[in-house]
């Protein structure tokens, strides 16, 4: 009887995980198609879809930090107005420095297990420099090329690296994960999953360098892939820490199998200021 029970339990969990993977995959495909199809229409539609995603994500983020103010939404609108009218010559450099510094401080807090402050001033800074800054430079990546012209392909490539890292980390971690990466913040993340995500992102970056965006050297694409993987993992851990403090599993329920929009975009939100800086100043 005990053997039958164990066999049934094992079968149940395998079926459940396969069903969960199917739902997650279908939901992810629809999400990817929505972003890709919109980015290639034109610049206005690109800003519109990123703006739409940023509003949903900001709402989920503010719920996590228990901020019901409308000021962060106003700051978000102002930043995207600067983007649209292309009058961010001063705003963008200041925002870039501030966002990178703030994200580094977040990383320091994460690894030192320092509790994030919860006063209003810090919340507004958190909203502007981390989340809004992440979306601002996500959109700016499409302009981080030699001609400073709108190039959706460049932004799509960064998304592909982030998605490759997330997908490989999830699959490798689910199959081979044994050593916990950061158990105090995210018990499910494993060292094996992190390495799998890194390798997957690098492999995709090599394909991108040869077939999709040869305007950037393969060495630079590999560096960008390593940034996307490492910083993306940190971004995910930052969000996990916020969710743990808020006592929730997901930031929302808009995406079956993935949770909220913030759950899906946490990696690129944290990573985009650093990748933009590398694309614009190094390449």
Short mmCIF file of N, CA and C in Angstrom, two decimals, residues 101-117 122 126 130 181-187 189 194 229-245 262 266 270:
data_model
loop_
_atom_site.label_atom_id
_atom_site.label_comp_id
_atom_site.label_asym_id
_atom_site.label_seq_id
_atom_site.Cartn_x
_atom_site.Cartn_y
_atom_site.Cartn_z
N UNK A 101 23.57 53.82 -9.29
CA UNK A 101 24.03 53.92 -7.90
C UNK A 101 22.99 53.32 -6.96
N UNK A 102 21.72 53.64 -7.18
CA UNK A 102 20.66 53.13 -6.32
C UNK A 102 20.58 51.61 -6.40
N UNK A 103 20.71 51.06 -7.61
CA UNK A 103 20.66 49.61 -7.78
C UNK A 103 21.85 48.92 -7.10
N UNK A 104 23.00 49.57 -7.14
CA UNK A 104 24.17 49.02 -6.45
C UNK A 104 23.93 48.99 -4.94
N UNK A 105 23.30 50.05 -4.43
CA UNK A 105 22.95 50.10 -3.00
C UNK A 105 21.96 48.98 -2.66
N UNK A 106 20.99 48.74 -3.55
CA UNK A 106 20.04 47.65 -3.35
C UNK A 106 20.76 46.31 -3.26
N UNK A 107 21.76 46.12 -4.13
CA UNK A 107 22.53 44.88 -4.12
C UNK A 107 23.31 44.73 -2.82
N UNK A 108 23.88 45.82 -2.35
CA UNK A 108 24.62 45.81 -1.08
C UNK A 108 23.67 45.42 0.05
N UNK A 109 22.48 46.01 0.07
CA UNK A 109 21.48 45.67 1.09
C UNK A 109 21.09 44.19 1.00
N UNK A 110 20.99 43.70 -0.23
CA UNK A 110 20.59 42.31 -0.44
C UNK A 110 21.61 41.35 0.15
N UNK A 111 22.88 41.52 -0.19
CA UNK A 111 23.91 40.58 0.24
C UNK A 111 24.32 40.78 1.70
N UNK A 112 24.08 41.95 2.23
CA UNK A 112 24.37 42.20 3.65
C UNK A 112 23.14 41.95 4.53
N UNK A 113 22.07 41.51 3.91
CA UNK A 113 20.81 41.23 4.62
C UNK A 113 20.32 42.44 5.41
N UNK A 114 20.47 43.62 4.81
CA UNK A 114 20.00 44.86 5.43
C UNK A 114 18.56 45.08 5.02
N UNK A 115 17.69 45.35 5.96
CA UNK A 115 16.29 45.59 5.66
C UNK A 115 16.11 46.92 4.93
N UNK A 116 15.31 46.89 3.83
CA UNK A 116 15.04 48.10 3.08
C UNK A 116 14.15 49.03 3.89
N UNK A 117 14.51 50.29 3.94
CA UNK A 117 13.71 51.26 4.68
C UNK A 117 12.32 51.38 4.05
N UNK A 122 12.12 57.22 0.89
CA UNK A 122 12.81 56.07 0.30
C UNK A 122 11.91 55.36 -0.70
N UNK A 126 12.84 54.75 -4.44
CA UNK A 126 12.78 53.37 -4.91
C UNK A 126 11.96 53.29 -6.20
N UNK A 130 14.69 52.98 -9.26
CA UNK A 130 14.76 51.54 -9.55
C UNK A 130 13.75 51.13 -10.61
N UNK A 181 21.09 28.80 -4.01
CA UNK A 181 21.85 29.99 -4.38
C UNK A 181 21.74 31.07 -3.31
N UNK A 182 20.50 31.36 -2.88
CA UNK A 182 20.27 32.41 -1.88
C UNK A 182 19.02 32.02 -1.09
N UNK A 183 19.13 30.98 -0.26
CA UNK A 183 17.95 30.41 0.40
C UNK A 183 17.18 31.36 1.31
N UNK A 184 17.86 32.36 1.88
CA UNK A 184 17.17 33.28 2.79
C UNK A 184 16.20 34.20 2.06
N UNK A 185 16.38 34.36 0.75
CA UNK A 185 15.53 35.25 -0.04
C UNK A 185 14.68 34.47 -1.03
N UNK A 186 15.29 33.51 -1.74
CA UNK A 186 14.58 32.74 -2.76
C UNK A 186 14.98 31.27 -2.65
N UNK A 187 14.25 30.49 -1.86
CA UNK A 187 14.62 29.09 -1.60
C UNK A 187 14.68 28.20 -2.84
N UNK A 189 15.77 29.01 -5.92
CA UNK A 189 16.89 29.27 -6.83
C UNK A 189 18.09 28.41 -6.44
N UNK A 194 21.43 28.88 -11.84
CA UNK A 194 22.14 30.11 -12.20
C UNK A 194 23.17 29.85 -13.30
N UNK A 229 22.55 37.96 -17.43
CA UNK A 229 22.34 36.80 -16.56
C UNK A 229 22.61 37.13 -15.10
N UNK A 230 23.78 37.71 -14.83
CA UNK A 230 24.17 37.98 -13.44
C UNK A 230 23.30 39.08 -12.82
N UNK A 231 23.19 40.21 -13.51
CA UNK A 231 22.39 41.31 -12.98
C UNK A 231 20.91 40.96 -12.96
N UNK A 232 20.48 40.19 -13.96
CA UNK A 232 19.08 39.77 -13.99
C UNK A 232 18.73 38.90 -12.79
N UNK A 233 19.66 38.04 -12.39
CA UNK A 233 19.45 37.20 -11.21
C UNK A 233 19.37 38.06 -9.95
N UNK A 234 20.24 39.07 -9.86
CA UNK A 234 20.20 39.99 -8.72
C UNK A 234 18.86 40.71 -8.69
N UNK A 235 18.40 41.16 -9.87
CA UNK A 235 17.11 41.84 -9.95
C UNK A 235 15.98 40.97 -9.48
N UNK A 236 16.04 39.69 -9.82
CA UNK A 236 15.02 38.75 -9.38
C UNK A 236 15.06 38.56 -7.86
N UNK A 237 16.28 38.53 -7.31
CA UNK A 237 16.43 38.38 -5.86
C UNK A 237 15.94 39.62 -5.11
N UNK A 238 16.18 40.80 -5.69
CA UNK A 238 15.68 42.05 -5.09
C UNK A 238 14.16 41.99 -4.98
N UNK A 239 13.52 41.55 -6.08
CA UNK A 239 12.06 41.44 -6.05
C UNK A 239 11.60 40.37 -5.07
N UNK A 240 12.32 39.25 -5.01
CA UNK A 240 11.97 38.17 -4.08
C UNK A 240 12.02 38.66 -2.64
N UNK A 241 13.00 39.52 -2.35
CA UNK A 241 13.11 40.07 -1.00
C UNK A 241 11.91 40.95 -0.67
N UNK A 242 11.46 41.73 -1.66
CA UNK A 242 10.28 42.57 -1.46
C UNK A 242 9.03 41.71 -1.24
N UNK A 243 8.89 40.64 -2.02
CA UNK A 243 7.74 39.76 -1.87
C UNK A 243 7.77 39.04 -0.53
N UNK A 244 8.95 38.63 -0.11
CA UNK A 244 9.07 37.94 1.18
C UNK A 244 8.66 38.88 2.32
N UNK A 245 9.10 40.14 2.22
CA UNK A 245 8.74 41.10 3.25
C UNK A 245 7.23 41.38 3.25
N UNK A 262 5.32 42.28 -12.86
CA UNK A 262 6.58 42.55 -12.15
C UNK A 262 7.41 41.29 -12.00
N UNK A 266 11.14 41.71 -13.63
CA UNK A 266 12.05 42.15 -12.57
C UNK A 266 13.52 42.13 -13.00
N UNK A 270 15.94 45.76 -13.40
CA UNK A 270 17.19 46.01 -12.68
C UNK A 270 18.38 46.15 -13.63
#
